CSV table of C-alpha atoms in Angstrom, one decimal:
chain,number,residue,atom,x,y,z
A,27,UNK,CA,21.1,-25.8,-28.6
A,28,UNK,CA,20.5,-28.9,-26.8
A,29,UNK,CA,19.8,-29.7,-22.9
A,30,UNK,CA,21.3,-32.1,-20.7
A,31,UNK,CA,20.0,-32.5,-17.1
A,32,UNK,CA,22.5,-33.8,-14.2
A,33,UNK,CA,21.0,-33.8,-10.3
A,34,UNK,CA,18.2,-31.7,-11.6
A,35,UNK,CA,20.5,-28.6,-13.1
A,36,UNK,CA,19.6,-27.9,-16.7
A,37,UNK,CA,22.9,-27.2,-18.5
A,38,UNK,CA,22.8,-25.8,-22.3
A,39,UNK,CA,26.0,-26.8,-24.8
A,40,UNK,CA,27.1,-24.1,-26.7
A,41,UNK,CA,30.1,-25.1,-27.0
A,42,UNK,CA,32.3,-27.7,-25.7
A,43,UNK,CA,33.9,-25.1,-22.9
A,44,UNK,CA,30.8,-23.3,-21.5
A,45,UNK,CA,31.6,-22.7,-17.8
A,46,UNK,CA,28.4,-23.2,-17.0
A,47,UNK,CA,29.7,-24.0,-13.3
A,48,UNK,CA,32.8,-22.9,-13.5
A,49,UNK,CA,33.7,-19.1,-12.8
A,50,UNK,CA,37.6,-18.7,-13.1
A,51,UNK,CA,38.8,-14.9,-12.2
A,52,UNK,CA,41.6,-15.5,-14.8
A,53,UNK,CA,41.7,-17.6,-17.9
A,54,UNK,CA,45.2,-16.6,-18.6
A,55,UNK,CA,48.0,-15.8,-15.5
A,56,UNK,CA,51.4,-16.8,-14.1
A,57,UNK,CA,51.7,-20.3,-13.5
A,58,UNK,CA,52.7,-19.2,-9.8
A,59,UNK,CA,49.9,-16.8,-9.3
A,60,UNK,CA,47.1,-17.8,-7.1
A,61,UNK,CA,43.8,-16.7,-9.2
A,62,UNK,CA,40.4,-17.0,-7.8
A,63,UNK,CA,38.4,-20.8,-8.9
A,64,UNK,CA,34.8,-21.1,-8.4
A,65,UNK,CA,32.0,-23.6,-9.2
A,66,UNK,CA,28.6,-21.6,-8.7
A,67,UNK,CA,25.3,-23.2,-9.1
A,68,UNK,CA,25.3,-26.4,-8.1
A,69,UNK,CA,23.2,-28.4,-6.2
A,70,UNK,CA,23.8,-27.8,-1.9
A,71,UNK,CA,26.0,-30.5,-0.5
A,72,UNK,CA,26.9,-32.3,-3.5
A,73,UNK,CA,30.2,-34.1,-4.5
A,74,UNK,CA,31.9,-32.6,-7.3
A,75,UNK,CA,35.2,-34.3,-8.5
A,76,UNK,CA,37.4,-32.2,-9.9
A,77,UNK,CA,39.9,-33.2,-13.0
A,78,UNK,CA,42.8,-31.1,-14.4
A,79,UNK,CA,45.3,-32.5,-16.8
A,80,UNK,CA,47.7,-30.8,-19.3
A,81,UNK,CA,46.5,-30.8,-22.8
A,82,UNK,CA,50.0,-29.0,-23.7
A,83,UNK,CA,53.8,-29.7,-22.4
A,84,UNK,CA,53.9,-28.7,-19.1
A,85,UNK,CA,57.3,-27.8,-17.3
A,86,UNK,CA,57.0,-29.3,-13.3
A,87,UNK,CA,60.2,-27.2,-11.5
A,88,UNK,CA,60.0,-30.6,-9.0
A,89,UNK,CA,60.4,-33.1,-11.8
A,90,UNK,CA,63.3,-34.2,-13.3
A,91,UNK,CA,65.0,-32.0,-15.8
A,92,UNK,CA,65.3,-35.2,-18.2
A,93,UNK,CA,61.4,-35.8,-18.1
A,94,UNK,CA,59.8,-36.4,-21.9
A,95,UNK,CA,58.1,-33.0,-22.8
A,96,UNK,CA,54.8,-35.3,-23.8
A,97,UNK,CA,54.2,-36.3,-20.4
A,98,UNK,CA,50.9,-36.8,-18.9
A,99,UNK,CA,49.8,-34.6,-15.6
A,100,UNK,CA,46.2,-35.3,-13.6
A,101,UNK,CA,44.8,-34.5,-10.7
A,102,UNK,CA,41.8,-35.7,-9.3
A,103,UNK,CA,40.2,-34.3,-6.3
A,104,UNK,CA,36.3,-34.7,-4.7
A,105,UNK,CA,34.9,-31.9,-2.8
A,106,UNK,CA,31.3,-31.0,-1.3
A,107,UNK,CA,29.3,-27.6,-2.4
A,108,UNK,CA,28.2,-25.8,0.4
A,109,UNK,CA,24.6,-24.8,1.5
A,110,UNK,CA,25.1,-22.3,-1.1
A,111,UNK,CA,26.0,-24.9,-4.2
A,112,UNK,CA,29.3,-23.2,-4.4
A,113,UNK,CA,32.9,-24.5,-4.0
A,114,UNK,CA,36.0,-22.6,-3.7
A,115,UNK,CA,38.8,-24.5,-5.1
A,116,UNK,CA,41.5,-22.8,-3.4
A,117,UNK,CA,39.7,-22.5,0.3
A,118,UNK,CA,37.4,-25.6,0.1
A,119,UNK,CA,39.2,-28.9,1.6
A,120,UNK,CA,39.8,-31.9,-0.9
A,121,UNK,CA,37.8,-34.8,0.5
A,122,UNK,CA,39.7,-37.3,-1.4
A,123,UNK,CA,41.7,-37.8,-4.3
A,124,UNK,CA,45.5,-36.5,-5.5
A,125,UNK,CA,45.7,-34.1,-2.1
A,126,UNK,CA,43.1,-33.8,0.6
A,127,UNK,CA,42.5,-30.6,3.1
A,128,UNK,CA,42.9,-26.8,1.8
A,129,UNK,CA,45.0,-25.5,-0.7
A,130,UNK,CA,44.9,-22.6,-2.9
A,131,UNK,CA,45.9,-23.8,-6.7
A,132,UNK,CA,46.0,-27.5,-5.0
A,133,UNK,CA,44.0,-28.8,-8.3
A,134,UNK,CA,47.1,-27.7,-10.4
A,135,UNK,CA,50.3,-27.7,-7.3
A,136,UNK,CA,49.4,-31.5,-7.0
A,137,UNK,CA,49.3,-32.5,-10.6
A,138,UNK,CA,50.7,-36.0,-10.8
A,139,UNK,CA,52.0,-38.0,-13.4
A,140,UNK,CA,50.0,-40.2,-15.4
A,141,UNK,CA,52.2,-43.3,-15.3
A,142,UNK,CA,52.8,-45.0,-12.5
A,143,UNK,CA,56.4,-43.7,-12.2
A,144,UNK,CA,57.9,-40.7,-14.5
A,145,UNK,CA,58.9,-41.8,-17.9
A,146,UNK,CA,62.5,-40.0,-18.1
A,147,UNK,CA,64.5,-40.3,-21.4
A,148,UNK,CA,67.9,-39.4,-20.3
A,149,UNK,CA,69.3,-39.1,-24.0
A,150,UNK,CA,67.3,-36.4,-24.2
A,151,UNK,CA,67.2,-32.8,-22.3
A,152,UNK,CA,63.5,-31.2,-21.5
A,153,UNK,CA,63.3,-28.6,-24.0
A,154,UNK,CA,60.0,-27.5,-22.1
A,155,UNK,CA,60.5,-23.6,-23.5
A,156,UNK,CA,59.6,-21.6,-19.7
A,157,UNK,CA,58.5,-18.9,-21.6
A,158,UNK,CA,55.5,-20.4,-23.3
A,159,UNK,CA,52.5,-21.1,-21.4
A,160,UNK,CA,50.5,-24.4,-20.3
A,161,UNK,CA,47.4,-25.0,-21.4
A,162,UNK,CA,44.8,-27.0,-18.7
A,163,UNK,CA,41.9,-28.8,-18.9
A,164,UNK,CA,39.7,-28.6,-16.1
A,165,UNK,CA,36.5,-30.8,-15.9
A,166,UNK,CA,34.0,-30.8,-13.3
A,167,UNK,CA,32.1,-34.4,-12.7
A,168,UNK,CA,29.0,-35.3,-10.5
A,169,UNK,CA,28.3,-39.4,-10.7
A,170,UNK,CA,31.1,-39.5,-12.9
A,171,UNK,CA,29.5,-37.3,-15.9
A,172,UNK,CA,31.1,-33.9,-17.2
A,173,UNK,CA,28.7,-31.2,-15.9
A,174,UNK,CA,31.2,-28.2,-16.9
A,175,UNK,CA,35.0,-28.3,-18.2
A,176,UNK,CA,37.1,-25.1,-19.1
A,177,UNK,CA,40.4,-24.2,-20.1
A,178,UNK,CA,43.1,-21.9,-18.2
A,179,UNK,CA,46.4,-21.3,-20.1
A,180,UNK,CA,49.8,-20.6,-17.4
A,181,UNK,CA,52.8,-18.9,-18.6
A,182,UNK,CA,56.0,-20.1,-17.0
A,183,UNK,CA,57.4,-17.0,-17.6
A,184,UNK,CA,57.3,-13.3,-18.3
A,185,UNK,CA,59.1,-12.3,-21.2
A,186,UNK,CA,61.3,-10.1,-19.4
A,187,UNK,CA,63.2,-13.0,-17.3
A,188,UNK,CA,65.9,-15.7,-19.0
A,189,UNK,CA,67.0,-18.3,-17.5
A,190,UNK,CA,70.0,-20.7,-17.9
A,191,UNK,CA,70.7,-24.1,-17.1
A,192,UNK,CA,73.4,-24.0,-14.9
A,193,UNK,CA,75.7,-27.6,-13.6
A,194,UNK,CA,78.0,-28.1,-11.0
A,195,UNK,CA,79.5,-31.2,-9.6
A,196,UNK,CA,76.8,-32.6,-7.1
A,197,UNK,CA,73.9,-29.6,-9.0
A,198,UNK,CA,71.6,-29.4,-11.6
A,199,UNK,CA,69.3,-26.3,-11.8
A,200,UNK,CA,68.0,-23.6,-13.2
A,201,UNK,CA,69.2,-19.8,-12.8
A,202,UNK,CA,66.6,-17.1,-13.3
A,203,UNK,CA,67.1,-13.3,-14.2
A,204,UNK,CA,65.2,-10.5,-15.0
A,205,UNK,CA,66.0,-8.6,-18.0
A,206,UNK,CA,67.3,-5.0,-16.8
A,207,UNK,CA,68.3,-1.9,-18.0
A,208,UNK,CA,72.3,-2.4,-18.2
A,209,UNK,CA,72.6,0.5,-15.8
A,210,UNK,CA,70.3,-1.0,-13.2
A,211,UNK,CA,72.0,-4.9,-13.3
A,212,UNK,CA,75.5,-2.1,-12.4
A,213,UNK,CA,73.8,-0.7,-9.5
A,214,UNK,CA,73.4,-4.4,-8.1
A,215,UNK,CA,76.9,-5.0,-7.9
């Protein structure tokens, strides 16, 4: 195993997704659940910039439903360990970057696209599947060098919820349903 040294932290490759820094509470969840995202270790008050992209389609419920599926997402966000050399990515402010201040999941709820503007194909539909999951990389930079990077996978959806595409006149969406017990979907109505 070899040893590289950034700001005087000796960090061993094993492999190229150690978490040496990084301590996620899940590696797989929701894509709208709110999961614990920790850096441990570092150096006190130092500037860490975060970096998340998709490394797999990713389905945005704010884009367009006509965006290509191979569309780029980043976000890039600074922040400052505490006394402690920790950061807390959903209660520590942004300094700088895609979103600034507090906000839990703000690395991946502020992903924006690569391009300057959306690239949207409208002969084709976003066959995004909201059933499968996304896979993120995260990376972790100090003076613009990878200290730590990891992978967290989101699943758009449970198994037991379909949805449809649905059009109206001045409406485009998506409807969402949870796959019931015919006897139970009676009792709504």
């Amino acid at each position: 195993m070899s040893g590289t040294t950034y700001l005087g932290i000796q960090q061993i490759q094993k492999d190229n997704y150690s978490m040496k820094f990084f301590n996620i509470e899940k590696i797989n969840s929701a894509v709208d659940e709110i999961i614990d995202m920790k850096l441990e270790n570092l150096p006190p008050h130092s500037k860490v910039e975060i970096q998340v992209r998709n490394i797999s389609p990713y389905y945005c419920i704010n884009a367009p439903l006509k965006i290509k599926n191979n569309q780029q997402w980043l976000s890039e966000n600074t922040f400052l360990s505490d006394a402690n050399g920790n950061i807390d990515l959903n209660y520590f402010p942004s300094l700088s970057g895609t979103y600034t201040g507090a906000y839990p999941m703000g690395c991946i709820t502020f992903l924006k696209t690569v391009d300057s503007k959306i690239n949207i194909d409208k002969s084709i539909q976003n066959n995004t599947s909201l059933n499968k999951e996304c896979t993120f990389e995260i990376k972790a930079l100090v003076n613009h060098k990878v200290i730590d990077k990891c992978q967290i996978k989101r699943f758009f959806l449970s198994e037991s919820v379909q949805s449809e595409i649905i059009y109206r006149r001045n409406f485009q969406g998506r409807f969402f349903i949870r796959n019931m017990p015919i006897d139970y979907l009676r009792l709504l109505y």
